[in-house]
């Protein structure tokens, strides 16, 4: 009988922690959606747009790095605040999140138009890098039938 009690205690101790709290779920649980911030949405939009452009222009954009920065360290001297920086020598494009999100004039401030603004900045930055017109990069992208 004593051996049975030890086995039972051993089984219980494996199932529960010292205070009976083992096996509890995380604080937020599985039903709570993951945190989705404006920064996450911006990064996702830049990444998906860059992937689209890499698919359309694989040879030209194979070694280009897309990066996201908060604000430009210094302005290029043109009117306004820079939205992106193109470094042709290093094959690098930096998109500045705060000027794109906060200083862009949208005729409707909703998720769709905010995403379209970010996409247009990625297109214009890539067009600057490649020396092309932004509309030539993906003419079918925004054509609705």
mmCIF file of C-alpha atoms in Angstrom:
data_model
loop_
_atom_site.group_PDB
_atom_site.id
_atom_site.type_symbol
_atom_site.label_atom_id
_atom_site.label_comp_id
_atom_site.label_asym_id
_atom_site.label_seq_id
_atom_site.Cartn_x
_atom_site.Cartn_y
_atom_site.Cartn_z
ATOM 1 C CA UNK A 1 0.000 0.000 0.000
ATOM 2 C CA UNK A 2 2.822 2.385 0.781
ATOM 3 C CA UNK A 3 4.276 1.818 -2.667
ATOM 4 C CA UNK A 4 0.914 2.648 -4.269
ATOM 5 C CA UNK A 5 0.776 5.925 -2.312
ATOM 6 C CA UNK A 6 4.272 6.859 -3.518
ATOM 7 C CA UNK A 7 3.341 6.107 -7.115
ATOM 8 C CA UNK A 8 0.176 8.191 -6.800
ATOM 9 C CA UNK A 9 2.095 11.069 -5.249
ATOM 10 C CA UNK A 10 4.705 10.857 -8.005
ATOM 11 C CA UNK A 11 1.979 10.998 -10.659
ATOM 12 C CA UNK A 12 0.321 13.969 -9.000
ATOM 13 C CA UNK A 13 3.585 15.821 -8.652
ATOM 14 C CA UNK A 14 4.234 15.357 -12.355
ATOM 15 C CA UNK A 15 0.813 16.716 -13.268
ATOM 16 C CA UNK A 16 0.804 19.669 -10.893
ATOM 17 C CA UNK A 17 3.433 21.999 -9.641
ATOM 18 C CA UNK A 18 4.039 22.635 -5.979
ATOM 19 C CA UNK A 19 1.081 25.034 -5.680
ATOM 20 C CA UNK A 20 -1.217 23.247 -8.108
ATOM 21 C CA UNK A 21 -0.717 25.824 -10.875
ATOM 22 C CA UNK A 22 1.003 23.731 -13.517
ATOM 23 C CA UNK A 23 -0.863 23.453 -16.807
ATOM 24 C CA UNK A 24 -2.423 26.880 -16.768
ATOM 25 C CA UNK A 25 -2.611 28.748 -20.045
ATOM 26 C CA UNK A 26 -0.744 31.923 -20.820
ATOM 27 C CA UNK A 27 -2.021 35.230 -19.491
ATOM 28 C CA UNK A 28 -3.780 36.277 -22.714
ATOM 29 C CA UNK A 29 -4.873 32.819 -23.815
ATOM 30 C CA UNK A 30 -5.333 31.462 -27.309
ATOM 31 C CA UNK A 31 -8.521 33.474 -28.038
ATOM 32 C CA UNK A 32 -6.883 36.894 -27.875
ATOM 33 C CA UNK A 33 -5.531 38.093 -31.231
ATOM 34 C CA UNK A 34 -1.837 38.967 -31.434
ATOM 35 C CA UNK A 35 -0.830 42.574 -30.954
ATOM 36 C CA UNK A 36 -1.051 44.423 -34.257
ATOM 37 C CA UNK A 37 0.492 47.877 -34.193
ATOM 38 C CA UNK A 38 0.962 50.576 -36.820
ATOM 39 C CA UNK A 39 4.659 49.696 -36.891
ATOM 40 C CA UNK A 40 3.837 46.048 -37.610
ATOM 41 C CA UNK A 41 1.402 47.056 -40.359
ATOM 42 C CA UNK A 42 3.959 49.411 -41.901
ATOM 43 C CA UNK A 43 6.692 46.738 -41.874
ATOM 44 C CA UNK A 44 4.319 44.161 -43.355
ATOM 45 C CA UNK A 45 3.214 46.528 -46.136
ATOM 46 C CA UNK A 46 6.819 47.390 -47.024
ATOM 47 C CA UNK A 47 7.778 43.703 -47.047
ATOM 48 C CA UNK A 48 4.855 42.565 -49.204
ATOM 49 C CA UNK A 49 5.318 45.415 -51.668
ATOM 50 C CA UNK A 50 9.052 44.705 -51.892
ATOM 51 C CA UNK A 51 8.282 41.013 -52.498
ATOM 52 C CA UNK A 52 5.866 41.933 -55.275
ATOM 53 C CA UNK A 53 8.453 44.176 -56.932
ATOM 54 C CA UNK A 54 11.177 41.530 -56.566
ATOM 55 C CA UNK A 55 8.884 39.101 -58.325
ATOM 56 C CA UNK A 56 8.232 41.579 -61.135
ATOM 57 C CA UNK A 57 11.878 42.706 -61.455
ATOM 58 C CA UNK A 58 13.972 39.767 -60.161
ATOM 59 C CA UNK A 59 17.266 40.616 -61.884
ATOM 60 C CA UNK A 60 17.176 44.313 -61.008
ATOM 61 C CA UNK A 61 16.134 43.889 -57.346
ATOM 62 C CA UNK A 62 17.819 40.609 -56.381
ATOM 63 C CA UNK A 63 20.435 42.204 -54.140
ATOM 64 C CA UNK A 64 18.502 45.296 -52.975
ATOM 65 C CA UNK A 65 17.938 45.617 -49.218
ATOM 66 C CA UNK A 66 14.769 47.269 -47.969
ATOM 67 C CA UNK A 67 15.000 48.837 -44.523
ATOM 68 C CA UNK A 68 12.649 50.837 -42.327
ATOM 69 C CA UNK A 69 13.763 53.808 -40.267
ATOM 70 C CA UNK A 70 11.776 56.086 -37.997
ATOM 71 C CA UNK A 71 13.037 59.461 -39.265
ATOM 72 C CA UNK A 72 15.803 60.632 -41.578
ATOM 73 C CA UNK A 73 18.954 61.730 -39.762
ATOM 74 C CA UNK A 74 19.254 64.665 -42.119
ATOM 75 C CA UNK A 75 17.143 66.046 -44.920
ATOM 76 C CA UNK A 76 18.244 65.974 -48.553
ATOM 77 C CA UNK A 77 17.622 69.682 -48.972
ATOM 78 C CA UNK A 78 14.444 69.393 -51.017
ATOM 79 C CA UNK A 79 11.232 70.901 -49.777
ATOM 80 C CA UNK A 80 9.585 68.846 -47.041
ATOM 81 C CA UNK A 81 10.817 65.871 -45.078
ATOM 82 C CA UNK A 82 12.293 62.895 -46.929
ATOM 83 C CA UNK A 83 10.054 59.841 -47.075
ATOM 84 C CA UNK A 84 12.827 57.486 -48.270
ATOM 85 C CA UNK A 85 16.532 57.322 -48.994
ATOM 86 C CA UNK A 86 18.071 55.469 -51.934
ATOM 87 C CA UNK A 87 21.698 54.368 -51.718
ATOM 88 C CA UNK A 88 22.599 53.139 -55.201
ATOM 89 C CA UNK A 89 26.164 52.197 -54.279
ATOM 90 C CA UNK A 90 25.063 49.854 -51.482
ATOM 91 C CA UNK A 91 21.837 48.796 -53.257
ATOM 92 C CA UNK A 92 19.774 49.865 -50.265
ATOM 93 C CA UNK A 93 16.441 51.615 -49.796
ATOM 94 C CA UNK A 94 15.412 53.064 -46.438
ATOM 95 C CA UNK A 95 11.762 54.019 -45.938
ATOM 96 C CA UNK A 96 11.036 56.459 -43.126
ATOM 97 C CA UNK A 97 7.928 55.417 -41.253
ATOM 98 C CA UNK A 98 7.004 58.585 -39.360
ATOM 99 C CA UNK A 99 7.044 61.006 -42.317
ATOM 100 C CA UNK A 100 5.097 58.539 -44.456
ATOM 101 C CA UNK A 101 2.493 57.828 -41.789
ATOM 102 C CA UNK A 102 2.095 61.257 -40.235
ATOM 103 C CA UNK A 103 2.927 63.802 -42.918
ATOM 104 C CA UNK A 104 1.209 62.304 -45.937
ATOM 105 C CA UNK A 105 -1.996 63.955 -47.044
ATOM 106 C CA UNK A 106 -4.710 61.353 -47.503
ATOM 107 C CA UNK A 107 -8.144 62.226 -48.845
ATOM 108 C CA UNK A 108 -9.537 59.414 -46.687
ATOM 109 C CA UNK A 109 -7.661 58.323 -43.584
ATOM 110 C CA UNK A 110 -8.471 54.627 -43.352
ATOM 111 C CA UNK A 111 -6.418 51.424 -43.439
ATOM 112 C CA UNK A 112 -6.701 50.967 -47.205
ATOM 113 C CA UNK A 113 -5.490 54.471 -48.045
ATOM 114 C CA UNK A 114 -2.712 54.311 -45.470
ATOM 115 C CA UNK A 115 -1.501 51.059 -46.997
ATOM 116 C CA UNK A 116 -1.705 52.504 -50.502
ATOM 117 C CA UNK A 117 0.427 55.458 -49.370
ATOM 118 C CA UNK A 118 3.122 53.139 -48.030
ATOM 119 C CA UNK A 119 3.003 51.051 -51.215
ATOM 120 C CA UNK A 120 3.320 54.151 -53.387
ATOM 121 C CA UNK A 121 6.397 55.265 -51.443
ATOM 122 C CA UNK A 122 8.004 51.844 -51.942
ATOM 123 C CA UNK A 123 7.202 52.014 -55.664
ATOM 124 C CA UNK A 124 8.627 55.545 -55.982
ATOM 125 C CA UNK A 125 11.784 54.634 -54.056
ATOM 126 C CA UNK A 126 12.377 51.570 -56.257
ATOM 127 C CA UNK A 127 11.677 53.657 -59.361
ATOM 128 C CA UNK A 128 14.301 56.151 -58.203
ATOM 129 C CA UNK A 129 16.797 53.327 -57.674
ATOM 130 C CA UNK A 130 16.147 51.804 -61.098
ATOM 131 C CA UNK A 131 15.770 55.086 -62.973
ATOM 132 C CA UNK A 132 12.250 54.241 -64.116
ATOM 133 C CA UNK A 133 8.781 55.705 -63.800
ATOM 134 C CA UNK A 134 6.835 54.204 -60.849
ATOM 135 C CA UNK A 135 3.947 53.286 -63.169
ATOM 136 C CA UNK A 136 6.311 51.186 -65.284
ATOM 137 C CA UNK A 137 7.166 48.951 -62.323
ATOM 138 C CA UNK A 138 3.753 47.354 -61.957
ATOM 139 C CA UNK A 139 1.274 48.643 -64.513
ATOM 140 C CA UNK A 140 -1.201 45.847 -63.749
ATOM 141 C CA UNK A 141 -1.025 46.277 -59.969
ATOM 142 C CA UNK A 142 -3.801 48.871 -59.610
ATOM 143 C CA UNK A 143 -5.776 48.235 -62.779
ATOM 144 C CA UNK A 144 -9.334 47.268 -61.975
ATOM 145 C CA UNK A 145 -11.518 45.510 -64.555
#
